[in-house]
């Protein structure tokens, strides 16, 4: 019996440790294949992917578009203004229409329920390219990157400093749990993760507002203080988050000269992270961003190409 196949990629809570690890291994195989042979096998020839966006994107859009191209398939972009998901047309109708045109739907939405509805009503695989609740593609990439740099991740510790209630923190906890990493969420009071999310993450998670929590960690991770859709709260957030900036002082407080710095990007430089750290020797921000391509390809090869997880 192999690893059971996935039908969608909506949220990491739905994946077993083995399914998650299988995707990591597939991402590595596809990355190595392209590096050593110059190209991937065209396993998605004749297949297409709809890229449906309610919010802006650089990495998610381009990595999915290029990922499809590398695997011999085709992707088409649908802008927020064009489709009007939830206003011009319901997610249920959009899903049923797109299922007749494309072999998969990647969607970036505000309400997570829209992702769930697309999967429920469509007849093709649906991939969550970020919702207000979670960002599973990002977390797969993050763990893939950490694995490449550090090797076995069992009992390694990652500290996420910043908005512990956001989509990136939520998915990072779930992903870390699947490879046996310990997680420390260090957030101001009022911006800590929902206890249910922590409980369901399957990871060893500690939550604190105390920056001493960065002591001894292998990786420091941060994300913007104001996520897309929260712009009205920007001033309020800017008043609370500055002590949680990832700067050289905070990096030094890890006490680990080998500590790595990660950020999903885009960064608000000078807010949650300084230039000195983002561009410094501990930073793996750009390899991390580049790995979005390889992680997406694993998801696509499995969901649209039927490549089994091993
Ligand atoms: N990290 C990430 O998802 O980037 P984009 O918003 O540019 O896609
Ligand atoms: N938390 C950020 C992540 C962007 C990739 C947001 O939702 O805007």
mmCIF file of C-alpha atoms and ligand atoms in Angstrom:
data_model
loop_
_atom_site.group_PDB
_atom_site.id
_atom_site.type_symbol
_atom_site.label_atom_id
_atom_site.label_comp_id
_atom_site.label_asym_id
_atom_site.label_seq_id
_atom_site.Cartn_x
_atom_site.Cartn_y
_atom_site.Cartn_z
ATOM 1 C CA UNK A 1 0.000 0.000 0.000
ATOM 2 C CA UNK A 2 1.438 3.320 -1.079
ATOM 3 C CA UNK A 3 0.631 6.741 0.331
ATOM 4 C CA UNK A 4 -3.061 7.610 -0.308
ATOM 5 C CA UNK A 5 -3.514 10.156 -3.117
ATOM 6 C CA UNK A 6 -4.834 13.667 -2.488
ATOM 7 C CA UNK A 7 -7.829 15.035 -4.364
ATOM 8 C CA UNK A 8 -7.329 18.702 -3.431
ATOM 9 C CA UNK A 9 -4.746 20.864 -1.662
ATOM 10 C CA UNK A 10 -6.949 23.075 0.489
ATOM 11 C CA UNK A 11 -5.400 22.952 3.897
ATOM 12 C CA UNK A 12 -2.578 21.069 5.587
ATOM 13 C CA UNK A 13 -4.922 19.829 8.297
ATOM 14 C CA UNK A 14 -6.265 17.399 5.680
ATOM 15 C CA UNK A 15 -2.840 15.901 4.923
ATOM 16 C CA UNK A 16 -1.173 13.077 6.812
ATOM 17 C CA UNK A 17 2.492 13.391 7.751
ATOM 18 C CA UNK A 18 3.278 10.861 5.032
ATOM 19 C CA UNK A 19 1.353 12.743 2.353
ATOM 20 C CA UNK A 20 3.152 15.940 3.303
ATOM 21 C CA UNK A 21 6.544 14.234 3.305
ATOM 22 C CA UNK A 22 5.681 12.600 -0.025
ATOM 23 C CA UNK A 23 5.112 16.035 -1.524
ATOM 24 C CA UNK A 24 8.473 17.207 -0.151
ATOM 25 C CA UNK A 25 10.206 14.235 -1.775
ATOM 26 C CA UNK A 26 8.382 14.827 -5.071
ATOM 27 C CA UNK A 27 9.392 18.502 -5.030
ATOM 28 C CA UNK A 28 12.996 17.447 -4.562
ATOM 29 C CA UNK A 29 12.784 14.924 -7.415
ATOM 30 C CA UNK A 30 11.326 17.532 -9.795
ATOM 31 C CA UNK A 31 13.864 20.159 -8.753
ATOM 32 C CA UNK A 32 16.741 17.704 -9.231
ATOM 33 C CA UNK A 33 15.341 16.487 -12.544
ATOM 34 C CA UNK A 34 15.284 19.999 -13.983
ATOM 35 C CA UNK A 35 18.733 20.786 -12.609
ATOM 36 C CA UNK A 36 20.396 17.661 -13.951
ATOM 37 C CA UNK A 37 18.506 17.171 -17.243
ATOM 38 C CA UNK A 38 17.703 20.802 -18.038
ATOM 39 C CA UNK A 39 13.948 20.175 -18.160
ATOM 40 C CA UNK A 40 11.150 18.204 -16.558
ATOM 41 C CA UNK A 41 9.227 15.448 -18.313
ATOM 42 C CA UNK A 42 6.060 16.939 -19.893
ATOM 43 C CA UNK A 43 3.781 15.006 -17.575
ATOM 44 C CA UNK A 44 1.044 17.657 -17.767
ATOM 45 C CA UNK A 45 0.941 17.906 -21.569
ATOM 46 C CA UNK A 46 -2.576 18.900 -22.618
ATOM 47 C CA UNK A 47 -3.540 19.873 -19.043
ATOM 48 C CA UNK A 48 -4.549 23.362 -17.971
ATOM 49 C CA UNK A 49 -4.834 25.231 -14.684
ATOM 50 C CA UNK A 50 -7.063 28.225 -13.915
ATOM 51 C CA UNK A 51 -5.372 30.805 -11.683
ATOM 52 C CA UNK A 52 -8.143 32.646 -9.902
ATOM 53 C CA UNK A 53 -7.138 35.679 -7.818
ATOM 54 C CA UNK A 54 -9.080 37.931 -5.445
ATOM 55 C CA UNK A 55 -5.824 39.477 -4.150
ATOM 56 C CA UNK A 56 -2.488 40.536 -5.666
ATOM 57 C CA UNK A 57 0.435 38.117 -6.065
ATOM 58 C CA UNK A 58 3.918 37.818 -7.490
ATOM 59 C CA UNK A 59 5.312 34.484 -6.275
ATOM 60 C CA UNK A 60 2.134 32.410 -6.272
ATOM 61 C CA UNK A 61 0.990 33.499 -9.693
ATOM 62 C CA UNK A 62 4.360 33.217 -11.415
ATOM 63 C CA UNK A 63 5.441 29.965 -9.776
ATOM 64 C CA UNK A 64 2.184 28.231 -10.699
ATOM 65 C CA UNK A 65 2.293 29.622 -14.222
ATOM 66 C CA UNK A 66 5.910 28.594 -14.756
ATOM 67 C CA UNK A 67 5.371 25.314 -12.928
ATOM 68 C CA UNK A 68 2.633 24.356 -15.389
ATOM 69 C CA UNK A 69 4.842 25.350 -18.300
ATOM 70 C CA UNK A 70 7.801 23.312 -17.023
ATOM 71 C CA UNK A 71 5.572 20.250 -16.796
ATOM 72 C CA UNK A 72 4.216 20.727 -20.331
ATOM 73 C CA UNK A 73 0.851 22.202 -19.321
ATOM 74 C CA UNK A 74 -0.832 25.559 -19.593
ATOM 75 C CA UNK A 75 -2.081 28.069 -17.013
ATOM 76 C CA UNK A 76 -4.370 31.060 -17.451
ATOM 77 C CA UNK A 77 -4.727 34.010 -15.097
ATOM 78 C CA UNK A 78 -8.091 35.389 -13.999
ATOM 79 C CA UNK A 79 -7.902 38.759 -12.281
ATOM 80 C CA UNK A 80 -10.102 39.834 -9.338
ATOM 81 C CA UNK A 81 -11.876 42.415 -11.477
ATOM 82 C CA UNK A 82 -12.625 39.916 -14.222
ATOM 83 C CA UNK A 83 -14.323 37.139 -12.284
ATOM 84 C CA UNK A 84 -15.820 38.924 -9.292
ATOM 85 C CA UNK A 85 -15.822 35.762 -7.180
ATOM 86 C CA UNK A 86 -18.624 36.108 -4.649
ATOM 87 C CA UNK A 87 -19.988 39.325 -6.156
ATOM 88 C CA UNK A 88 -20.461 38.840 -9.905
ATOM 89 C CA UNK A 89 -20.751 35.085 -9.514
ATOM 90 C CA UNK A 90 -20.808 32.588 -6.645
ATOM 91 C CA UNK A 91 -17.889 30.261 -5.928
ATOM 92 C CA UNK A 92 -20.208 27.325 -6.624
ATOM 93 C CA UNK A 93 -21.017 28.570 -10.139
ATOM 94 C CA UNK A 94 -17.437 29.609 -10.896
ATOM 95 C CA UNK A 95 -16.242 26.144 -9.874
ATOM 96 C CA UNK A 96 -18.787 24.347 -12.057
ATOM 97 C CA UNK A 97 -17.973 26.517 -15.067
ATOM 98 C CA UNK A 98 -14.189 26.332 -14.735
ATOM 99 C CA UNK A 99 -14.342 22.562 -14.260
ATOM 100 C CA UNK A 100 -15.508 22.320 -17.870
ATOM 101 C CA UNK A 101 -12.533 24.294 -19.176
ATOM 102 C CA UNK A 102 -9.575 23.430 -16.983
ATOM 103 C CA UNK A 103 -8.043 20.396 -15.277
ATOM 104 C CA UNK A 104 -7.426 22.244 -12.020
ATOM 105 C CA UNK A 105 -8.198 25.468 -10.168
ATOM 106 C CA UNK A 106 -5.703 27.411 -8.070
ATOM 107 C CA UNK A 107 -7.446 30.157 -6.126
ATOM 108 C CA UNK A 108 -6.370 33.014 -3.860
ATOM 109 C CA UNK A 109 -9.306 34.300 -1.872
ATOM 110 C CA UNK A 110 -10.362 36.309 1.153
ATOM 111 C CA UNK A 111 -12.872 33.953 2.774
ATOM 112 C CA UNK A 112 -11.524 30.424 3.231
ATOM 113 C CA UNK A 113 -15.072 29.154 2.696
ATOM 114 C CA UNK A 114 -14.734 30.135 -0.972
ATOM 115 C CA UNK A 115 -11.878 27.634 -1.333
ATOM 116 C CA UNK A 116 -13.993 24.977 0.336
ATOM 117 C CA UNK A 117 -16.939 25.825 -1.948
ATOM 118 C CA UNK A 118 -14.797 25.680 -5.088
ATOM 119 C CA UNK A 119 -13.683 22.184 -4.102
ATOM 120 C CA UNK A 120 -17.181 21.099 -3.181
ATOM 121 C CA UNK A 121 -18.844 22.276 -6.384
ATOM 122 C CA UNK A 122 -16.068 21.759 -8.934
ATOM 123 C CA UNK A 123 -15.079 18.437 -10.409
ATOM 124 C CA UNK A 124 -11.354 19.167 -10.730
ATOM 125 C CA UNK A 125 -8.632 19.471 -8.064
ATOM 126 C CA UNK A 126 -8.596 22.785 -6.186
ATOM 127 C CA UNK A 127 -5.423 24.318 -4.721
ATOM 128 C CA UNK A 128 -5.480 26.978 -2.005
ATOM 129 C CA UNK A 129 -3.103 29.718 -3.151
ATOM 130 C CA UNK A 130 -3.786 31.658 0.089
ATOM 131 C CA UNK A 131 -6.934 32.453 1.987
ATOM 132 C CA UNK A 132 -7.447 34.630 5.042
ATOM 133 C CA UNK A 133 -7.140 31.421 7.070
ATOM 134 C CA UNK A 134 -4.178 29.592 5.575
ATOM 135 C CA UNK A 135 -1.377 29.501 3.027
ATOM 136 C CA UNK A 136 -0.482 25.820 2.646
ATOM 137 C CA UNK A 137 1.589 26.179 -0.563
ATOM 138 C CA UNK A 138 3.832 28.623 1.265
ATOM 139 C CA UNK A 139 4.308 26.309 4.235
ATOM 140 C CA UNK A 140 5.169 23.349 1.987
ATOM 141 C CA UNK A 141 7.848 25.527 0.398
ATOM 142 C CA UNK A 142 9.094 26.740 3.765
ATOM 143 C CA UNK A 143 9.614 23.256 5.118
ATOM 144 C CA UNK A 144 11.134 22.134 1.805
ATOM 145 C CA UNK A 145 13.633 25.006 2.058
ATOM 146 C CA UNK A 146 14.468 24.281 5.684
ATOM 147 C CA UNK A 147 14.966 20.581 4.810
ATOM 148 C CA UNK A 148 17.324 21.477 1.942
ATOM 149 C CA UNK A 149 19.443 23.669 4.187
ATOM 150 C CA UNK A 150 19.333 21.773 7.488
ATOM 151 C CA UNK A 151 18.679 18.159 6.466
ATOM 152 C CA UNK A 152 16.537 16.144 8.886
ATOM 153 C CA UNK A 153 14.167 18.525 10.660
ATOM 154 C CA UNK A 154 13.101 16.288 13.542
ATOM 155 C CA UNK A 155 13.416 18.301 16.772
ATOM 156 C CA UNK A 156 14.667 21.424 15.027
ATOM 157 C CA UNK A 157 12.992 24.603 16.287
ATOM 158 C CA UNK A 158 11.453 27.409 14.292
ATOM 159 C CA UNK A 159 10.305 30.657 15.916
ATOM 160 C CA UNK A 160 7.672 32.696 14.117
ATOM 161 C CA UNK A 161 7.775 36.294 15.319
ATOM 162 C CA UNK A 162 4.889 38.628 14.477
ATOM 163 C CA UNK A 163 1.207 38.131 13.706
ATOM 164 C CA UNK A 164 0.679 34.620 15.032
ATOM 165 C CA UNK A 165 -2.968 34.664 14.012
ATOM 166 C CA UNK A 166 -2.365 35.081 10.291
ATOM 167 C CA UNK A 167 -2.542 32.615 7.403
ATOM 168 C CA UNK A 168 1.217 32.081 7.146
ATOM 169 C CA UNK A 169 1.644 31.353 10.861
ATOM 170 C CA UNK A 170 -1.314 28.955 10.793
ATOM 171 C CA UNK A 171 0.065 26.906 7.913
ATOM 172 C CA UNK A 172 3.626 26.996 9.212
ATOM 173 C CA UNK A 173 2.522 25.398 12.501
ATOM 174 C CA UNK A 174 0.686 22.638 10.667
ATOM 175 C CA UNK A 175 3.591 22.000 8.297
ATOM 176 C CA UNK A 176 6.216 21.970 11.021
ATOM 177 C CA UNK A 177 4.213 19.380 12.934
ATOM 178 C CA UNK A 178 4.323 17.034 9.951
ATOM 179 C CA UNK A 179 8.123 16.853 10.016
ATOM 180 C CA UNK A 180 8.565 16.797 13.791
ATOM 181 C CA UNK A 181 9.739 20.385 14.214
ATOM 182 C CA UNK A 182 9.062 22.411 17.347
ATOM 183 C CA UNK A 183 7.374 25.768 16.869
ATOM 184 C CA UNK A 184 7.482 28.886 19.000
ATOM 185 C CA UNK A 185 4.969 31.562 18.155
ATOM 186 C CA UNK A 186 6.089 34.912 19.549
ATOM 187 C CA UNK A 187 3.352 37.503 19.136
ATOM 188 C CA UNK A 188 1.945 40.501 20.949
ATOM 189 C CA UNK A 189 -1.123 39.837 23.053
ATOM 190 C CA UNK A 190 -4.181 40.083 20.826
ATOM 191 C CA UNK A 191 -2.338 38.630 17.829
ATOM 192 C CA UNK A 192 -1.716 35.125 19.087
ATOM 193 C CA UNK A 193 -3.008 32.082 17.236
ATOM 194 C CA UNK A 194 -6.435 30.655 17.907
ATOM 195 C CA UNK A 195 -5.907 27.885 20.515
ATOM 196 C CA UNK A 196 -7.890 25.476 18.338
ATOM 197 C CA UNK A 197 -5.470 26.006 15.478
ATOM 198 C CA UNK A 198 -2.531 25.350 17.808
ATOM 199 C CA UNK A 199 -4.200 22.247 19.186
ATOM 200 C CA UNK A 200 -5.030 20.876 15.739
ATOM 201 C CA UNK A 201 -1.632 21.667 14.244
ATOM 202 C CA UNK A 202 -0.129 18.394 15.366
ATOM 203 C CA UNK A 203 3.076 20.262 16.255
ATOM 204 C CA UNK A 204 4.811 20.956 19.546
ATOM 205 C CA UNK A 205 3.868 24.625 19.743
ATOM 206 C CA UNK A 206 4.562 27.160 22.472
ATOM 207 C CA UNK A 207 2.950 30.588 22.332
ATOM 208 C CA UNK A 208 4.338 33.641 24.124
ATOM 209 C CA UNK A 209 4.638 37.410 23.842
ATOM 210 C CA UNK A 210 8.154 37.217 25.273
ATOM 211 C CA UNK A 211 10.981 37.739 22.781
ATOM 212 C CA UNK A 212 13.260 35.625 24.980
ATOM 213 C CA UNK A 213 11.490 32.793 23.176
ATOM 214 C CA UNK A 214 13.916 33.136 20.259
ATOM 215 C CA UNK A 215 16.728 31.665 22.375
ATOM 216 C CA UNK A 216 18.429 28.679 20.755
ATOM 217 C CA UNK A 217 16.174 28.413 17.695
ATOM 218 C CA UNK A 218 17.376 27.155 14.308
ATOM 219 C CA UNK A 219 15.120 29.415 12.240
ATOM 220 C CA UNK A 220 13.548 32.823 12.785
ATOM 221 C CA UNK A 221 10.514 33.443 10.581
ATOM 222 C CA UNK A 222 8.442 36.552 10.109
ATOM 223 C CA UNK A 223 5.679 37.920 7.894
ATOM 224 C CA UNK A 224 3.975 41.274 7.403
ATOM 225 C CA UNK A 225 2.139 42.783 10.364
ATOM 226 C CA UNK A 226 -0.818 43.774 8.186
ATOM 227 C CA UNK A 227 -1.983 41.100 5.774
ATOM 228 C CA UNK A 228 -3.932 41.661 2.576
ATOM 229 C CA UNK A 229 -7.483 42.567 3.547
ATOM 230 C CA UNK A 230 -6.473 44.040 6.938
ATOM 231 C CA UNK A 231 -5.422 47.455 5.602
ATOM 232 C CA UNK A 232 -7.984 49.291 7.756
ATOM 233 C CA UNK A 233 -6.144 48.003 10.871
ATOM 234 C CA UNK A 234 -2.723 49.149 9.701
ATOM 235 C CA UNK A 235 -2.289 52.078 12.145
ATOM 236 C CA UNK A 236 -3.503 50.023 15.083
ATOM 237 C CA UNK A 237 -1.088 47.241 14.199
ATOM 238 C CA UNK A 238 1.829 49.602 13.632
ATOM 239 C CA UNK A 239 1.375 50.808 17.200
ATOM 240 C CA UNK A 240 1.726 47.287 18.624
ATOM 241 C CA UNK A 241 4.188 45.307 16.513
ATOM 242 C CA UNK A 242 7.468 47.319 16.376
ATOM 243 C CA UNK A 243 9.112 45.514 19.354
ATOM 244 C CA UNK A 244 8.675 42.322 17.310
ATOM 245 C CA UNK A 245 10.805 43.520 14.399
ATOM 246 C CA UNK A 246 13.285 40.963 13.067
ATOM 247 C CA UNK A 247 16.503 42.984 13.308
ATOM 248 C CA UNK A 248 20.132 42.183 14.130
ATOM 249 C CA UNK A 249 19.394 42.546 17.845
ATOM 250 C CA UNK A 250 16.685 39.889 17.734
ATOM 251 C CA UNK A 251 18.822 37.613 15.580
ATOM 252 C CA UNK A 252 21.638 37.909 18.140
ATOM 253 C CA UNK A 253 19.196 36.966 20.921
ATOM 254 C CA UNK A 254 18.880 33.495 19.387
ATOM 255 C CA UNK A 255 22.418 32.872 20.645
ATOM 256 C CA UNK A 256 22.818 30.644 17.590
ATOM 257 C CA UNK A 257 25.344 31.979 15.070
ATOM 258 C CA UNK A 258 23.961 29.507 12.490
ATOM 259 C CA UNK A 259 20.340 30.660 12.882
ATOM 260 C CA UNK A 260 18.540 31.161 9.567
ATOM 261 C CA UNK A 261 16.034 33.867 8.664
ATOM 262 C CA UNK A 262 12.918 33.221 6.584
ATOM 263 C CA UNK A 263 10.066 35.393 5.313
ATOM 264 C CA UNK A 264 7.339 34.403 2.858
ATOM 265 C CA UNK A 265 7.569 37.808 1.095
ATOM 266 C CA UNK A 266 6.480 40.398 0.142
ATOM 267 C CA UNK A 267 8.329 42.125 2.997
ATOM 268 C CA UNK A 268 7.545 45.506 4.404
ATOM 269 C CA UNK A 269 11.202 46.301 4.931
ATOM 270 C CA UNK A 270 11.772 48.584 7.892
ATOM 271 C CA UNK A 271 8.638 47.201 9.569
ATOM 272 C CA UNK A 272 8.720 43.477 10.400
ATOM 273 C CA UNK A 273 12.247 42.983 9.038
ATOM 274 C CA UNK A 274 15.231 45.250 8.497
ATOM 275 C CA UNK A 275 17.258 45.414 5.279
ATOM 276 C CA UNK A 276 20.315 44.390 7.268
ATOM 277 C CA UNK A 277 18.720 41.077 8.235
ATOM 278 C CA UNK A 278 16.775 40.466 5.003
ATOM 279 C CA UNK A 279 19.953 40.959 2.967
ATOM 280 C CA UNK A 280 22.361 39.578 5.574
ATOM 281 C CA UNK A 281 24.192 36.238 5.779
ATOM 282 C CA UNK A 282 21.484 34.481 7.811
ATOM 283 C CA UNK A 283 18.791 35.229 5.246
ATOM 284 C CA UNK A 284 17.484 32.481 2.974
ATOM 285 C CA UNK A 285 14.595 34.621 1.717
ATOM 286 C CA UNK A 286 15.311 34.277 -1.979
ATOM 287 C CA UNK A 287 16.067 30.539 -2.143
ATOM 288 C CA UNK A 288 12.828 30.232 -0.158
ATOM 289 C CA UNK A 289 10.932 32.310 -2.730
ATOM 290 C CA UNK A 290 12.491 30.355 -5.616
ATOM 291 C CA UNK A 291 11.441 27.084 -4.037
ATOM 292 C CA UNK A 292 7.798 28.067 -4.475
ATOM 293 C CA UNK A 293 8.276 26.857 -8.046
ATOM 294 C CA UNK A 294 9.431 23.385 -7.044
ATOM 295 C CA UNK A 295 6.828 22.938 -4.320
ATOM 296 C CA UNK A 296 3.993 23.980 -6.653
ATOM 297 C CA UNK A 297 5.254 21.540 -9.263
ATOM 298 C CA UNK A 298 5.004 18.697 -6.760
ATOM 299 C CA UNK A 299 1.389 19.647 -5.987
ATOM 300 C CA UNK A 300 0.573 19.898 -9.707
ATOM 301 C CA UNK A 301 2.352 16.689 -10.702
ATOM 302 C CA UNK A 302 0.439 14.802 -8.025
ATOM 303 C CA UNK A 303 -3.027 16.371 -8.355
ATOM 304 C CA UNK A 304 -3.177 16.930 -12.119
ATOM 305 C CA UNK A 305 -0.613 14.392 -13.360
ATOM 306 C CA UNK A 306 -1.411 11.496 -11.052
ATOM 307 C CA UNK A 307 2.235 11.131 -9.992
ATOM 308 C CA UNK A 308 2.057 9.022 -6.827
ATOM 309 C CA UNK A 309 3.460 10.139 -3.490
ATOM 310 C CA UNK A 310 6.328 7.960 -2.315
HETATM 311 N N1 LIG B 1 4.500 34.552 -0.563
HETATM 312 C C1 LIG B 1 3.528 34.770 -1.460
HETATM 313 O O1 LIG B 1 2.521 34.082 -1.501
HETATM 314 O O2 LIG B 1 3.793 35.771 -2.327
HETATM 315 P P1 LIG B 1 2.726 36.422 -3.333
HETATM 316 O O3 LIG B 1 1.687 37.102 -2.486
HETATM 317 O O4 LIG B 1 3.525 37.409 -4.137
HETATM 318 O O5 LIG B 1 2.143 35.339 -4.164
HETATM 319 N N1 LIG B 2 0.094 37.167 5.527
HETATM 320 C C1 LIG B 2 0.328 37.740 4.214
HETATM 321 C C2 LIG B 2 1.012 36.746 3.337
HETATM 322 C C3 LIG B 2 1.296 37.211 1.940
HETATM 323 C C4 LIG B 2 1.942 36.160 1.099
HETATM 324 C C5 LIG B 2 -0.997 38.181 3.614
HETATM 325 O O1 LIG B 2 -1.979 37.442 3.729
HETATM 326 O O2 LIG B 2 -1.047 39.273 3.051
#
